[in-house]
mmCIF file of C-alpha atoms and ligand atoms in Angstrom:
data_model
loop_
_atom_site.group_PDB
_atom_site.id
_atom_site.type_symbol
_atom_site.label_atom_id
_atom_site.label_comp_id
_atom_site.label_asym_id
_atom_site.label_seq_id
_atom_site.Cartn_x
_atom_site.Cartn_y
_atom_site.Cartn_z
ATOM 1 C CA UNK A 1 -204.793 -240.777 -21.528
ATOM 2 C CA UNK A 2 -201.772 -240.693 -23.846
ATOM 3 C CA UNK A 3 -201.085 -236.946 -23.823
ATOM 4 C CA UNK A 4 -200.137 -234.973 -26.926
ATOM 5 C CA UNK A 5 -197.072 -233.553 -25.193
ATOM 6 C CA UNK A 6 -195.160 -234.311 -22.044
ATOM 7 C CA UNK A 7 -192.176 -232.086 -21.177
ATOM 8 C CA UNK A 8 -188.967 -234.100 -20.958
ATOM 9 C CA UNK A 9 -186.656 -233.539 -17.984
ATOM 10 C CA UNK A 10 -183.074 -234.748 -18.072
ATOM 11 C CA UNK A 11 -182.846 -235.038 -14.264
ATOM 12 C CA UNK A 12 -180.148 -232.408 -13.807
ATOM 13 C CA UNK A 13 -182.362 -229.311 -14.036
ATOM 14 C CA UNK A 14 -182.904 -228.810 -10.301
ATOM 15 C CA UNK A 15 -179.253 -229.488 -9.539
ATOM 16 C CA UNK A 16 -178.227 -226.622 -11.817
ATOM 17 C CA UNK A 17 -181.003 -224.402 -10.458
ATOM 18 C CA UNK A 18 -179.668 -225.071 -6.952
ATOM 19 C CA UNK A 19 -176.181 -224.128 -8.139
ATOM 20 C CA UNK A 20 -177.515 -220.823 -9.470
ATOM 21 C CA UNK A 21 -179.228 -220.346 -6.113
ATOM 22 C CA UNK A 22 -175.981 -221.079 -4.268
ATOM 23 C CA UNK A 23 -174.071 -218.694 -6.553
ATOM 24 C CA UNK A 24 -176.394 -215.967 -5.323
ATOM 25 C CA UNK A 25 -176.783 -214.569 -8.840
ATOM 26 C CA UNK A 26 -180.439 -214.786 -9.842
ATOM 27 C CA UNK A 27 -180.928 -211.992 -12.369
ATOM 28 C CA UNK A 28 -180.041 -212.574 -16.015
ATOM 29 C CA UNK A 29 -176.644 -212.874 -17.714
ATOM 30 C CA UNK A 30 -174.852 -214.903 -15.041
ATOM 31 C CA UNK A 31 -172.680 -217.958 -15.604
ATOM 32 C CA UNK A 32 -175.486 -220.292 -16.780
ATOM 33 C CA UNK A 33 -176.730 -217.753 -19.308
ATOM 34 C CA UNK A 34 -173.147 -217.439 -20.581
ATOM 35 C CA UNK A 35 -172.834 -221.230 -20.896
ATOM 36 C CA UNK A 36 -176.115 -221.466 -22.808
ATOM 37 C CA UNK A 37 -175.264 -218.648 -25.216
ATOM 38 C CA UNK A 38 -171.775 -220.040 -25.835
ATOM 39 C CA UNK A 39 -173.302 -223.446 -26.570
ATOM 40 C CA UNK A 40 -175.717 -221.899 -29.080
ATOM 41 C CA UNK A 41 -172.969 -219.853 -30.738
ATOM 42 C CA UNK A 42 -170.801 -222.935 -31.053
ATOM 43 C CA UNK A 43 -173.545 -225.361 -32.092
ATOM 44 C CA UNK A 44 -175.319 -223.025 -34.548
ATOM 45 C CA UNK A 45 -172.396 -220.914 -35.648
ATOM 46 C CA UNK A 46 -174.131 -217.556 -35.219
ATOM 47 C CA UNK A 47 -172.125 -214.435 -34.317
ATOM 48 C CA UNK A 48 -174.075 -213.901 -31.106
ATOM 49 C CA UNK A 49 -176.795 -215.730 -29.224
ATOM 50 C CA UNK A 50 -178.759 -213.706 -26.692
ATOM 51 C CA UNK A 51 -181.074 -215.622 -24.367
ATOM 52 C CA UNK A 52 -184.545 -214.134 -24.047
ATOM 53 C CA UNK A 53 -187.561 -215.055 -21.950
ATOM 54 C CA UNK A 54 -189.391 -216.384 -25.027
ATOM 55 C CA UNK A 55 -189.222 -216.705 -28.781
ATOM 56 C CA UNK A 56 -191.932 -214.051 -28.860
ATOM 57 C CA UNK A 57 -189.499 -211.678 -27.103
ATOM 58 C CA UNK A 58 -186.730 -212.541 -29.584
ATOM 59 C CA UNK A 59 -189.075 -211.767 -32.495
ATOM 60 C CA UNK A 60 -190.036 -208.460 -30.883
ATOM 61 C CA UNK A 61 -186.341 -207.614 -30.553
ATOM 62 C CA UNK A 62 -185.875 -208.502 -34.227
ATOM 63 C CA UNK A 63 -188.685 -206.109 -35.184
ATOM 64 C CA UNK A 64 -187.067 -203.279 -33.190
ATOM 65 C CA UNK A 65 -183.637 -204.089 -34.676
ATOM 66 C CA UNK A 66 -185.069 -204.083 -38.196
ATOM 67 C CA UNK A 67 -186.409 -200.574 -37.411
ATOM 68 C CA UNK A 68 -189.917 -201.564 -38.417
ATOM 69 C CA UNK A 69 -192.253 -198.552 -38.249
ATOM 70 C CA UNK A 70 -195.875 -197.773 -39.150
ATOM 71 C CA UNK A 71 -196.774 -198.961 -42.644
ATOM 72 C CA UNK A 72 -193.641 -201.042 -43.167
ATOM 73 C CA UNK A 73 -194.441 -204.431 -44.683
ATOM 74 C CA UNK A 74 -193.130 -207.769 -43.502
ATOM 75 C CA UNK A 75 -193.602 -210.851 -45.667
ATOM 76 C CA UNK A 76 -194.474 -214.049 -43.815
ATOM 77 C CA UNK A 77 -196.614 -217.164 -44.114
ATOM 78 C CA UNK A 78 -200.181 -217.000 -42.825
ATOM 79 C CA UNK A 79 -199.705 -220.537 -41.549
ATOM 80 C CA UNK A 80 -197.712 -219.674 -38.427
ATOM 81 C CA UNK A 81 -197.973 -218.827 -34.735
ATOM 82 C CA UNK A 82 -199.398 -215.405 -33.810
ATOM 83 C CA UNK A 83 -196.081 -214.170 -32.400
ATOM 84 C CA UNK A 84 -194.533 -214.154 -35.880
ATOM 85 C CA UNK A 85 -196.995 -211.428 -36.890
ATOM 86 C CA UNK A 86 -197.577 -209.737 -33.524
ATOM 87 C CA UNK A 87 -193.928 -208.799 -33.067
ATOM 88 C CA UNK A 88 -194.116 -206.593 -36.174
ATOM 89 C CA UNK A 89 -197.707 -205.404 -35.716
ATOM 90 C CA UNK A 90 -196.615 -204.034 -32.312
ATOM 91 C CA UNK A 91 -194.339 -201.606 -34.186
ATOM 92 C CA UNK A 92 -197.089 -200.600 -36.613
ATOM 93 C CA UNK A 93 -195.822 -202.979 -39.278
ATOM 94 C CA UNK A 94 -198.136 -204.672 -41.775
ATOM 95 C CA UNK A 95 -197.817 -208.466 -41.999
ATOM 96 C CA UNK A 96 -198.116 -209.496 -45.654
ATOM 97 C CA UNK A 97 -199.321 -213.073 -45.837
ATOM 98 C CA UNK A 98 -198.002 -215.412 -48.515
ATOM 99 C CA UNK A 99 -199.188 -218.951 -49.281
ATOM 100 C CA UNK A 100 -197.262 -222.086 -48.272
ATOM 101 C CA UNK A 101 -195.654 -224.917 -50.210
ATOM 102 C CA UNK A 102 -197.729 -228.082 -50.480
ATOM 103 C CA UNK A 103 -194.837 -230.338 -49.390
ATOM 104 C CA UNK A 104 -193.223 -228.752 -46.288
ATOM 105 C CA UNK A 105 -196.015 -226.253 -45.452
ATOM 106 C CA UNK A 106 -193.291 -223.598 -45.316
ATOM 107 C CA UNK A 107 -193.627 -220.223 -47.069
ATOM 108 C CA UNK A 108 -193.659 -220.710 -50.854
ATOM 109 C CA UNK A 109 -190.503 -218.884 -51.882
ATOM 110 C CA UNK A 110 -191.777 -218.685 -55.475
ATOM 111 C CA UNK A 111 -194.577 -216.343 -54.316
ATOM 112 C CA UNK A 112 -192.425 -213.958 -52.289
ATOM 113 C CA UNK A 113 -191.366 -211.582 -55.062
ATOM 114 C CA UNK A 114 -194.955 -210.892 -56.087
ATOM 115 C CA UNK A 115 -195.611 -209.716 -52.510
ATOM 116 C CA UNK A 116 -192.778 -207.159 -52.454
ATOM 117 C CA UNK A 117 -193.652 -203.452 -52.636
ATOM 118 C CA UNK A 118 -191.721 -200.246 -51.961
ATOM 119 C CA UNK A 119 -192.765 -200.604 -48.280
ATOM 120 C CA UNK A 120 -191.380 -204.127 -47.826
ATOM 121 C CA UNK A 121 -188.652 -204.295 -45.170
ATOM 122 C CA UNK A 122 -188.277 -207.919 -44.128
ATOM 123 C CA UNK A 123 -189.115 -211.551 -44.809
ATOM 124 C CA UNK A 124 -189.836 -213.980 -41.977
ATOM 125 C CA UNK A 125 -188.994 -217.593 -42.787
ATOM 126 C CA UNK A 126 -190.847 -219.915 -40.401
ATOM 127 C CA UNK A 127 -189.339 -223.407 -40.346
ATOM 128 C CA UNK A 128 -192.488 -225.444 -39.799
ATOM 129 C CA UNK A 129 -192.053 -228.688 -37.839
ATOM 130 C CA UNK A 130 -188.305 -228.007 -37.719
ATOM 131 C CA UNK A 131 -187.953 -228.515 -41.485
ATOM 132 C CA UNK A 132 -186.033 -225.730 -43.204
ATOM 133 C CA UNK A 133 -187.491 -223.231 -45.688
ATOM 134 C CA UNK A 134 -185.823 -222.834 -49.097
ATOM 135 C CA UNK A 135 -183.280 -220.458 -47.573
ATOM 136 C CA UNK A 136 -181.017 -220.067 -50.631
ATOM 137 C CA UNK A 137 -183.895 -218.717 -52.696
ATOM 138 C CA UNK A 138 -185.159 -216.549 -49.831
ATOM 139 C CA UNK A 139 -181.713 -215.053 -49.117
ATOM 140 C CA UNK A 140 -181.143 -214.199 -52.762
ATOM 141 C CA UNK A 141 -184.551 -212.505 -53.101
ATOM 142 C CA UNK A 142 -183.764 -210.523 -49.945
ATOM 143 C CA UNK A 143 -180.383 -209.503 -51.282
ATOM 144 C CA UNK A 144 -181.833 -208.337 -54.614
ATOM 145 C CA UNK A 145 -184.410 -206.171 -52.820
ATOM 146 C CA UNK A 146 -182.376 -205.057 -49.795
ATOM 147 C CA UNK A 147 -184.564 -206.843 -47.246
ATOM 148 C CA UNK A 148 -183.779 -208.287 -43.819
ATOM 149 C CA UNK A 149 -184.408 -212.003 -43.335
ATOM 150 C CA UNK A 150 -185.557 -213.213 -39.920
ATOM 151 C CA UNK A 151 -185.760 -216.946 -39.318
ATOM 152 C CA UNK A 152 -188.552 -217.967 -36.969
ATOM 153 C CA UNK A 153 -186.675 -221.079 -35.884
ATOM 154 C CA UNK A 154 -188.858 -221.591 -32.800
ATOM 155 C CA UNK A 155 -189.242 -225.240 -33.802
ATOM 156 C CA UNK A 156 -185.903 -225.585 -35.551
ATOM 157 C CA UNK A 157 -183.112 -226.160 -33.019
ATOM 158 C CA UNK A 158 -180.742 -228.990 -34.129
ATOM 159 C CA UNK A 159 -182.117 -228.975 -37.713
ATOM 160 C CA UNK A 160 -180.170 -228.016 -40.811
ATOM 161 C CA UNK A 161 -180.565 -226.834 -44.403
ATOM 162 C CA UNK A 162 -177.806 -227.793 -46.870
ATOM 163 C CA UNK A 163 -175.547 -228.586 -43.919
ATOM 164 C CA UNK A 164 -176.128 -225.229 -42.241
ATOM 165 C CA UNK A 165 -177.942 -225.182 -38.870
ATOM 166 C CA UNK A 166 -181.332 -223.463 -38.940
ATOM 167 C CA UNK A 167 -180.922 -220.096 -37.274
ATOM 168 C CA UNK A 168 -177.511 -219.487 -38.866
ATOM 169 C CA UNK A 169 -178.722 -218.339 -42.291
ATOM 170 C CA UNK A 170 -180.947 -215.249 -41.959
ATOM 171 C CA UNK A 171 -179.653 -211.905 -40.663
ATOM 172 C CA UNK A 172 -181.489 -212.679 -37.416
ATOM 173 C CA UNK A 173 -183.212 -215.747 -36.015
ATOM 174 C CA UNK A 174 -185.405 -216.620 -33.048
ATOM 175 C CA UNK A 175 -185.509 -219.875 -31.059
ATOM 176 C CA UNK A 176 -188.051 -221.089 -28.507
ATOM 177 C CA UNK A 177 -187.515 -223.125 -25.354
ATOM 178 C CA UNK A 178 -191.210 -223.261 -24.494
ATOM 179 C CA UNK A 179 -192.198 -226.556 -22.864
ATOM 180 C CA UNK A 180 -193.865 -227.713 -26.091
ATOM 181 C CA UNK A 181 -190.566 -227.510 -28.013
ATOM 182 C CA UNK A 182 -187.634 -229.992 -28.107
ATOM 183 C CA UNK A 183 -185.190 -228.266 -25.736
ATOM 184 C CA UNK A 184 -187.064 -226.532 -22.955
ATOM 185 C CA UNK A 185 -187.017 -224.221 -19.952
ATOM 186 C CA UNK A 186 -190.760 -223.764 -19.444
ATOM 187 C CA UNK A 187 -190.750 -220.403 -21.169
ATOM 188 C CA UNK A 188 -187.584 -219.301 -22.935
ATOM 189 C CA UNK A 189 -185.991 -218.307 -26.200
ATOM 190 C CA UNK A 190 -182.987 -216.805 -27.902
ATOM 191 C CA UNK A 191 -182.224 -214.173 -30.493
ATOM 192 C CA UNK A 192 -179.469 -215.317 -32.854
ATOM 193 C CA UNK A 193 -177.501 -212.662 -34.679
ATOM 194 C CA UNK A 194 -175.711 -213.539 -37.899
ATOM 195 C CA UNK A 195 -175.254 -209.993 -39.235
ATOM 196 C CA UNK A 196 -172.691 -208.527 -36.792
ATOM 197 C CA UNK A 197 -173.880 -204.942 -37.313
ATOM 198 C CA UNK A 198 -176.921 -205.791 -35.149
ATOM 199 C CA UNK A 199 -174.991 -207.017 -32.092
ATOM 200 C CA UNK A 200 -174.425 -203.776 -30.189
ATOM 201 C CA UNK A 201 -177.979 -202.533 -30.719
ATOM 202 C CA UNK A 202 -179.449 -205.918 -29.784
ATOM 203 C CA UNK A 203 -177.653 -205.860 -26.424
ATOM 204 C CA UNK A 204 -179.069 -202.398 -25.764
ATOM 205 C CA UNK A 205 -182.634 -203.319 -26.741
ATOM 206 C CA UNK A 206 -182.495 -206.410 -24.509
ATOM 207 C CA UNK A 207 -181.290 -204.366 -21.491
ATOM 208 C CA UNK A 208 -184.227 -201.921 -21.349
ATOM 209 C CA UNK A 209 -182.701 -199.686 -24.011
ATOM 210 C CA UNK A 210 -179.537 -199.061 -22.001
ATOM 211 C CA UNK A 211 -175.871 -199.781 -22.645
ATOM 212 C CA UNK A 212 -175.632 -201.730 -19.389
ATOM 213 C CA UNK A 213 -173.976 -204.740 -21.075
ATOM 214 C CA UNK A 214 -171.059 -202.553 -22.202
ATOM 215 C CA UNK A 215 -170.886 -201.016 -18.720
ATOM 216 C CA UNK A 216 -170.622 -204.479 -17.138
ATOM 217 C CA UNK A 217 -167.813 -205.371 -19.527
ATOM 218 C CA UNK A 218 -165.975 -202.233 -18.426
ATOM 219 C CA UNK A 219 -166.361 -200.574 -21.842
ATOM 220 C CA UNK A 220 -168.347 -197.639 -20.335
ATOM 221 C CA UNK A 221 -167.989 -195.814 -17.020
ATOM 222 C CA UNK A 222 -171.763 -195.366 -16.625
ATOM 223 C CA UNK A 223 -174.837 -196.644 -18.381
ATOM 224 C CA UNK A 224 -177.748 -194.711 -19.762
ATOM 225 C CA UNK A 225 -180.855 -194.803 -21.956
ATOM 226 C CA UNK A 226 -179.753 -195.184 -25.580
ATOM 227 C CA UNK A 227 -182.643 -196.660 -27.580
ATOM 228 C CA UNK A 228 -186.042 -198.317 -27.399
ATOM 229 C CA UNK A 229 -185.898 -201.467 -25.353
ATOM 230 C CA UNK A 230 -187.476 -203.679 -22.799
ATOM 231 C CA UNK A 231 -186.492 -206.389 -20.331
ATOM 232 C CA UNK A 232 -185.969 -209.369 -22.596
ATOM 233 C CA UNK A 233 -183.488 -211.433 -20.581
ATOM 234 C CA UNK A 234 -184.393 -214.572 -18.649
ATOM 235 C CA UNK A 235 -183.505 -215.158 -15.001
ATOM 236 C CA UNK A 236 -180.416 -217.259 -14.214
ATOM 237 C CA UNK A 237 -182.766 -219.847 -12.708
ATOM 238 C CA UNK A 238 -184.290 -220.371 -16.140
ATOM 239 C CA UNK A 239 -180.883 -220.465 -17.821
ATOM 240 C CA UNK A 240 -179.693 -223.047 -15.269
ATOM 241 C CA UNK A 241 -182.655 -225.254 -16.115
ATOM 242 C CA UNK A 242 -181.999 -224.762 -19.823
ATOM 243 C CA UNK A 243 -178.345 -225.733 -19.454
ATOM 244 C CA UNK A 244 -179.349 -229.224 -18.284
ATOM 245 C CA UNK A 245 -181.360 -229.567 -21.488
ATOM 246 C CA UNK A 246 -178.618 -228.285 -23.777
ATOM 247 C CA UNK A 247 -176.200 -230.819 -22.336
ATOM 248 C CA UNK A 248 -178.498 -233.550 -23.660
ATOM 249 C CA UNK A 249 -179.650 -231.863 -26.860
ATOM 250 C CA UNK A 250 -178.098 -234.495 -29.141
ATOM 251 C CA UNK A 251 -179.590 -237.398 -27.171
ATOM 252 C CA UNK A 252 -183.028 -235.772 -26.986
ATOM 253 C CA UNK A 253 -183.005 -235.182 -30.734
ATOM 254 C CA UNK A 254 -181.886 -238.735 -31.524
ATOM 255 C CA UNK A 255 -184.662 -240.232 -29.388
ATOM 256 C CA UNK A 256 -187.296 -237.963 -30.932
ATOM 257 C CA UNK A 257 -186.086 -238.944 -34.401
ATOM 258 C CA UNK A 258 -186.572 -242.642 -33.592
ATOM 259 C CA UNK A 259 -190.169 -242.010 -32.575
ATOM 260 C CA UNK A 260 -190.713 -239.916 -35.705
ATOM 261 C CA UNK A 261 -189.264 -242.652 -37.928
ATOM 262 C CA UNK A 262 -191.451 -245.300 -36.278
ATOM 263 C CA UNK A 263 -194.547 -243.262 -37.169
ATOM 264 C CA UNK A 264 -193.254 -242.617 -40.654
ATOM 265 C CA UNK A 265 -192.572 -246.287 -41.444
ATOM 266 C CA UNK A 266 -195.862 -247.429 -40.012
ATOM 267 C CA UNK A 267 -197.907 -244.964 -42.079
ATOM 268 C CA UNK A 268 -196.183 -245.741 -45.370
ATOM 269 C CA UNK A 269 -198.814 -248.295 -46.407
ATOM 270 C CA UNK A 270 -201.823 -246.066 -45.629
ATOM 271 C CA UNK A 271 -200.223 -243.257 -47.622
ATOM 272 C CA UNK A 272 -199.825 -245.615 -50.596
ATOM 273 C CA UNK A 273 -203.556 -246.322 -50.344
ATOM 274 C CA UNK A 274 -204.149 -242.524 -50.490
ATOM 275 C CA UNK A 275 -205.858 -242.497 -47.112
ATOM 276 C CA UNK A 276 -203.448 -239.956 -45.661
ATOM 277 C CA UNK A 277 -200.397 -237.864 -46.557
ATOM 278 C CA UNK A 278 -197.220 -238.051 -44.477
ATOM 279 C CA UNK A 279 -194.788 -235.144 -43.812
ATOM 280 C CA UNK A 280 -192.187 -234.379 -46.480
ATOM 281 C CA UNK A 281 -188.560 -233.634 -45.597
ATOM 282 C CA UNK A 282 -186.607 -232.340 -48.622
ATOM 283 C CA UNK A 283 -183.273 -234.082 -49.212
ATOM 284 C CA UNK A 284 -181.299 -230.901 -48.439
ATOM 285 C CA UNK A 285 -182.821 -230.746 -44.952
ATOM 286 C CA UNK A 286 -182.117 -232.694 -41.781
ATOM 287 C CA UNK A 287 -184.761 -232.231 -39.125
ATOM 288 C CA UNK A 288 -185.162 -232.510 -35.375
ATOM 289 C CA UNK A 289 -188.409 -234.501 -35.169
ATOM 290 C CA UNK A 290 -190.139 -231.552 -33.583
ATOM 291 C CA UNK A 291 -193.520 -232.738 -34.810
ATOM 292 C CA UNK A 292 -195.253 -235.654 -36.486
ATOM 293 C CA UNK A 293 -198.351 -234.679 -38.416
ATOM 294 C CA UNK A 294 -200.661 -236.295 -40.936
ATOM 295 C CA UNK A 295 -202.766 -234.661 -43.628
ATOM 296 C CA UNK A 296 -206.257 -236.159 -43.746
ATOM 297 C CA UNK A 297 -208.505 -235.847 -46.822
ATOM 298 C CA UNK A 298 -210.555 -232.869 -45.556
ATOM 299 C CA UNK A 299 -211.815 -230.898 -42.557
ATOM 300 C CA UNK A 300 -214.822 -233.162 -41.988
ATOM 301 C CA UNK A 301 -212.604 -236.247 -41.801
ATOM 302 C CA UNK A 302 -210.168 -234.475 -39.505
ATOM 303 C CA UNK A 303 -212.864 -233.300 -37.105
ATOM 304 C CA UNK A 304 -214.235 -236.841 -36.817
ATOM 305 C CA UNK A 305 -210.715 -238.276 -36.472
ATOM 306 C CA UNK A 306 -209.779 -235.956 -33.599
ATOM 307 C CA UNK A 307 -213.078 -236.602 -31.802
ATOM 308 C CA UNK A 308 -212.672 -240.393 -32.023
ATOM 309 C CA UNK A 309 -209.010 -240.453 -31.006
ATOM 310 C CA UNK A 310 -209.695 -238.139 -28.049
ATOM 311 C CA UNK A 311 -212.509 -240.469 -27.003
ATOM 312 C CA UNK A 312 -210.004 -243.310 -27.117
ATOM 313 C CA UNK A 313 -207.734 -241.168 -24.947
ATOM 314 C CA UNK A 314 -205.064 -240.400 -27.533
ATOM 315 C CA UNK A 315 -204.064 -236.716 -27.517
ATOM 316 C CA UNK A 316 -204.167 -235.562 -31.132
ATOM 317 C CA UNK A 317 -204.548 -231.900 -32.039
ATOM 318 C CA UNK A 318 -204.870 -229.637 -35.052
ATOM 319 C CA UNK A 319 -202.525 -226.687 -35.478
ATOM 320 C CA UNK A 320 -202.476 -223.092 -36.718
ATOM 321 C CA UNK A 321 -205.645 -221.323 -37.696
ATOM 322 C CA UNK A 322 -204.459 -219.171 -40.643
ATOM 323 C CA UNK A 323 -203.621 -215.626 -39.583
ATOM 324 C CA UNK A 324 -204.887 -213.917 -42.757
ATOM 325 C CA UNK A 325 -208.503 -214.751 -41.920
ATOM 326 C CA UNK A 326 -208.222 -214.112 -38.146
ATOM 327 C CA UNK A 327 -209.879 -210.923 -36.809
ATOM 328 C CA UNK A 328 -206.511 -209.260 -36.090
ATOM 329 C CA UNK A 329 -204.915 -210.516 -39.317
ATOM 330 C CA UNK A 330 -207.739 -208.978 -41.337
ATOM 331 C CA UNK A 331 -207.432 -205.714 -39.423
ATOM 332 C CA UNK A 332 -203.669 -205.153 -39.550
ATOM 333 C CA UNK A 333 -202.389 -207.480 -42.278
ATOM 334 C CA UNK A 334 -202.644 -207.890 -46.014
ATOM 335 C CA UNK A 335 -202.988 -211.000 -48.192
ATOM 336 C CA UNK A 336 -200.749 -211.542 -51.171
ATOM 337 C CA UNK A 337 -202.734 -213.814 -53.463
ATOM 338 C CA UNK A 338 -205.570 -216.125 -52.525
ATOM 339 C CA UNK A 339 -203.759 -218.384 -49.950
ATOM 340 C CA UNK A 340 -205.753 -221.419 -51.056
ATOM 341 C CA UNK A 341 -203.194 -223.976 -49.880
ATOM 342 C CA UNK A 342 -202.891 -222.389 -46.448
ATOM 343 C CA UNK A 343 -206.626 -222.809 -45.928
ATOM 344 C CA UNK A 344 -206.870 -226.342 -47.325
ATOM 345 C CA UNK A 345 -203.774 -227.732 -45.632
ATOM 346 C CA UNK A 346 -204.461 -226.183 -42.229
ATOM 347 C CA UNK A 347 -207.944 -227.775 -42.340
ATOM 348 C CA UNK A 348 -206.457 -231.207 -43.024
ATOM 349 C CA UNK A 349 -203.557 -231.311 -40.588
ATOM 350 C CA UNK A 350 -203.503 -233.299 -37.351
ATOM 351 C CA UNK A 351 -200.530 -233.668 -34.991
ATOM 352 C CA UNK A 352 -199.802 -236.920 -33.163
ATOM 353 C CA UNK A 353 -198.221 -237.345 -29.713
ATOM 354 C CA UNK A 354 -194.414 -237.050 -29.796
ATOM 355 C CA UNK A 355 -192.488 -236.992 -26.518
ATOM 356 C CA UNK A 356 -189.728 -238.967 -24.864
ATOM 357 C CA UNK A 357 -191.338 -241.931 -23.153
ATOM 358 C CA UNK A 358 -194.010 -242.378 -25.834
ATOM 359 C CA UNK A 359 -192.098 -245.431 -27.118
ATOM 360 C CA UNK A 360 -194.034 -247.666 -24.698
ATOM 361 C CA UNK A 361 -197.412 -246.584 -26.049
ATOM 362 C CA UNK A 362 -196.566 -245.758 -29.626
ATOM 363 C CA UNK A 363 -197.818 -249.015 -31.136
ATOM 364 C CA UNK A 364 -201.177 -248.478 -29.510
ATOM 365 C CA UNK A 365 -201.327 -244.946 -30.970
ATOM 366 C CA UNK A 366 -200.373 -246.212 -34.429
ATOM 367 C CA UNK A 367 -203.030 -248.962 -34.380
ATOM 368 C CA UNK A 368 -205.755 -246.551 -33.313
ATOM 369 C CA UNK A 369 -204.731 -243.964 -35.904
ATOM 370 C CA UNK A 370 -204.726 -246.487 -38.752
ATOM 371 C CA UNK A 371 -208.108 -247.867 -37.670
ATOM 372 C CA UNK A 372 -209.625 -244.357 -37.950
ATOM 373 C CA UNK A 373 -208.150 -243.313 -41.311
HETATM 374 C C1 PLP B 401 -193.629 -221.715 -30.313
HETATM 375 C C2 PLP B 401 -193.528 -220.761 -31.432
HETATM 376 C C3 PLP B 401 -193.353 -219.384 -31.216
HETATM 377 C C4 PLP B 401 -193.445 -218.753 -29.856
HETATM 378 O O1 PLP B 401 -192.524 -219.223 -28.950
HETATM 379 P P1 PLP B 401 -192.567 -218.711 -27.417
HETATM 380 O O2 PLP B 401 -191.250 -219.138 -26.883
HETATM 381 O O3 PLP B 401 -193.727 -219.442 -26.783
HETATM 382 O O4 PLP B 401 -192.754 -217.256 -27.421
HETATM 383 C C5 PLP B 401 -193.186 -218.562 -32.313
HETATM 384 N N1 PLP B 401 -193.169 -219.052 -33.560
HETATM 385 C C6 PLP B 401 -193.345 -220.364 -33.810
HETATM 386 C C7 PLP B 401 -193.290 -220.854 -35.215
HETATM 387 C C8 PLP B 401 -193.537 -221.263 -32.761
HETATM 388 O O5 PLP B 401 -193.718 -222.558 -33.017
#
């Protein structure tokens, strides 16, 4: 079986975990956490990077920071992971689903203004497949209407939009280090803060609603309950593992990009024959090869394609089931417009294996894919 995903290890993870063990500091915010957050702040250029135990946790922190309450509306694509919507629904917020662009499958920025009401508080820009949303347009809409922009950059580490790293543009951003992403720690994430007014409150929310971070820095003589919060920080063992990955982030990205490019070149001819559509990366974006997907003609073709490839032991999978038509999306969310593209494109999309080490088998995958198109 050629699996769809295989987590990449650099070889240094356990060495760093053993160092954390030897340091005797196992709870969060030790020296490895500090190294990881400093790396993110330097690499991405955000004001603060706070490690969390998942991207889901970082999105939940963003919802608390944005002071989302019952009835507040949050604009987002329907074509996204459940955590994008859940984080806000947990606070009583109403996800407002907007259709996606036909090229990048990111939120269609031209449809955002029509979705804004007096209850709108925030826009979530999900960078699908690590390819940036039209952030200039989104930021200027947000500014005109006084809205907070949260980048769901779960898939977007090491990607950029107009030379700016994804995660550095919105007021807040969330990264994921889940084992299915490019840089991993099993489960893991980070909240990136670009609007400095959120920093102090974010530290409090992450530390169970207390000002313990300030206490540890000697800025307070005791710590106490200040705000809503939860335990959002990862253990040092997880941060130690993550550090090994960050050290090789450039190499990992370069190798993924080679695999991505090999797919892309090899499917050029079948796209010309209109048998398939390849991913589109706008010229103002550089990407991180998080994902290689193809758009097949329709759902029937895709279902048959996945069944055949799985039979031939090639791990290919579809992706998001649109949130607007899910049971929970219908119950707590609202559609803005008919979302026709979301439905059609999600039915047609199939993801191909992309992991370090695939190089050996990639030709085989390509041959089998082309034979089934
Ligand atoms: C993976 C992913 C998440 C969730 O990340 P976790 O770290 O597993 O919580 C959220 N949003 C998007 C777009 C993702 O791809």
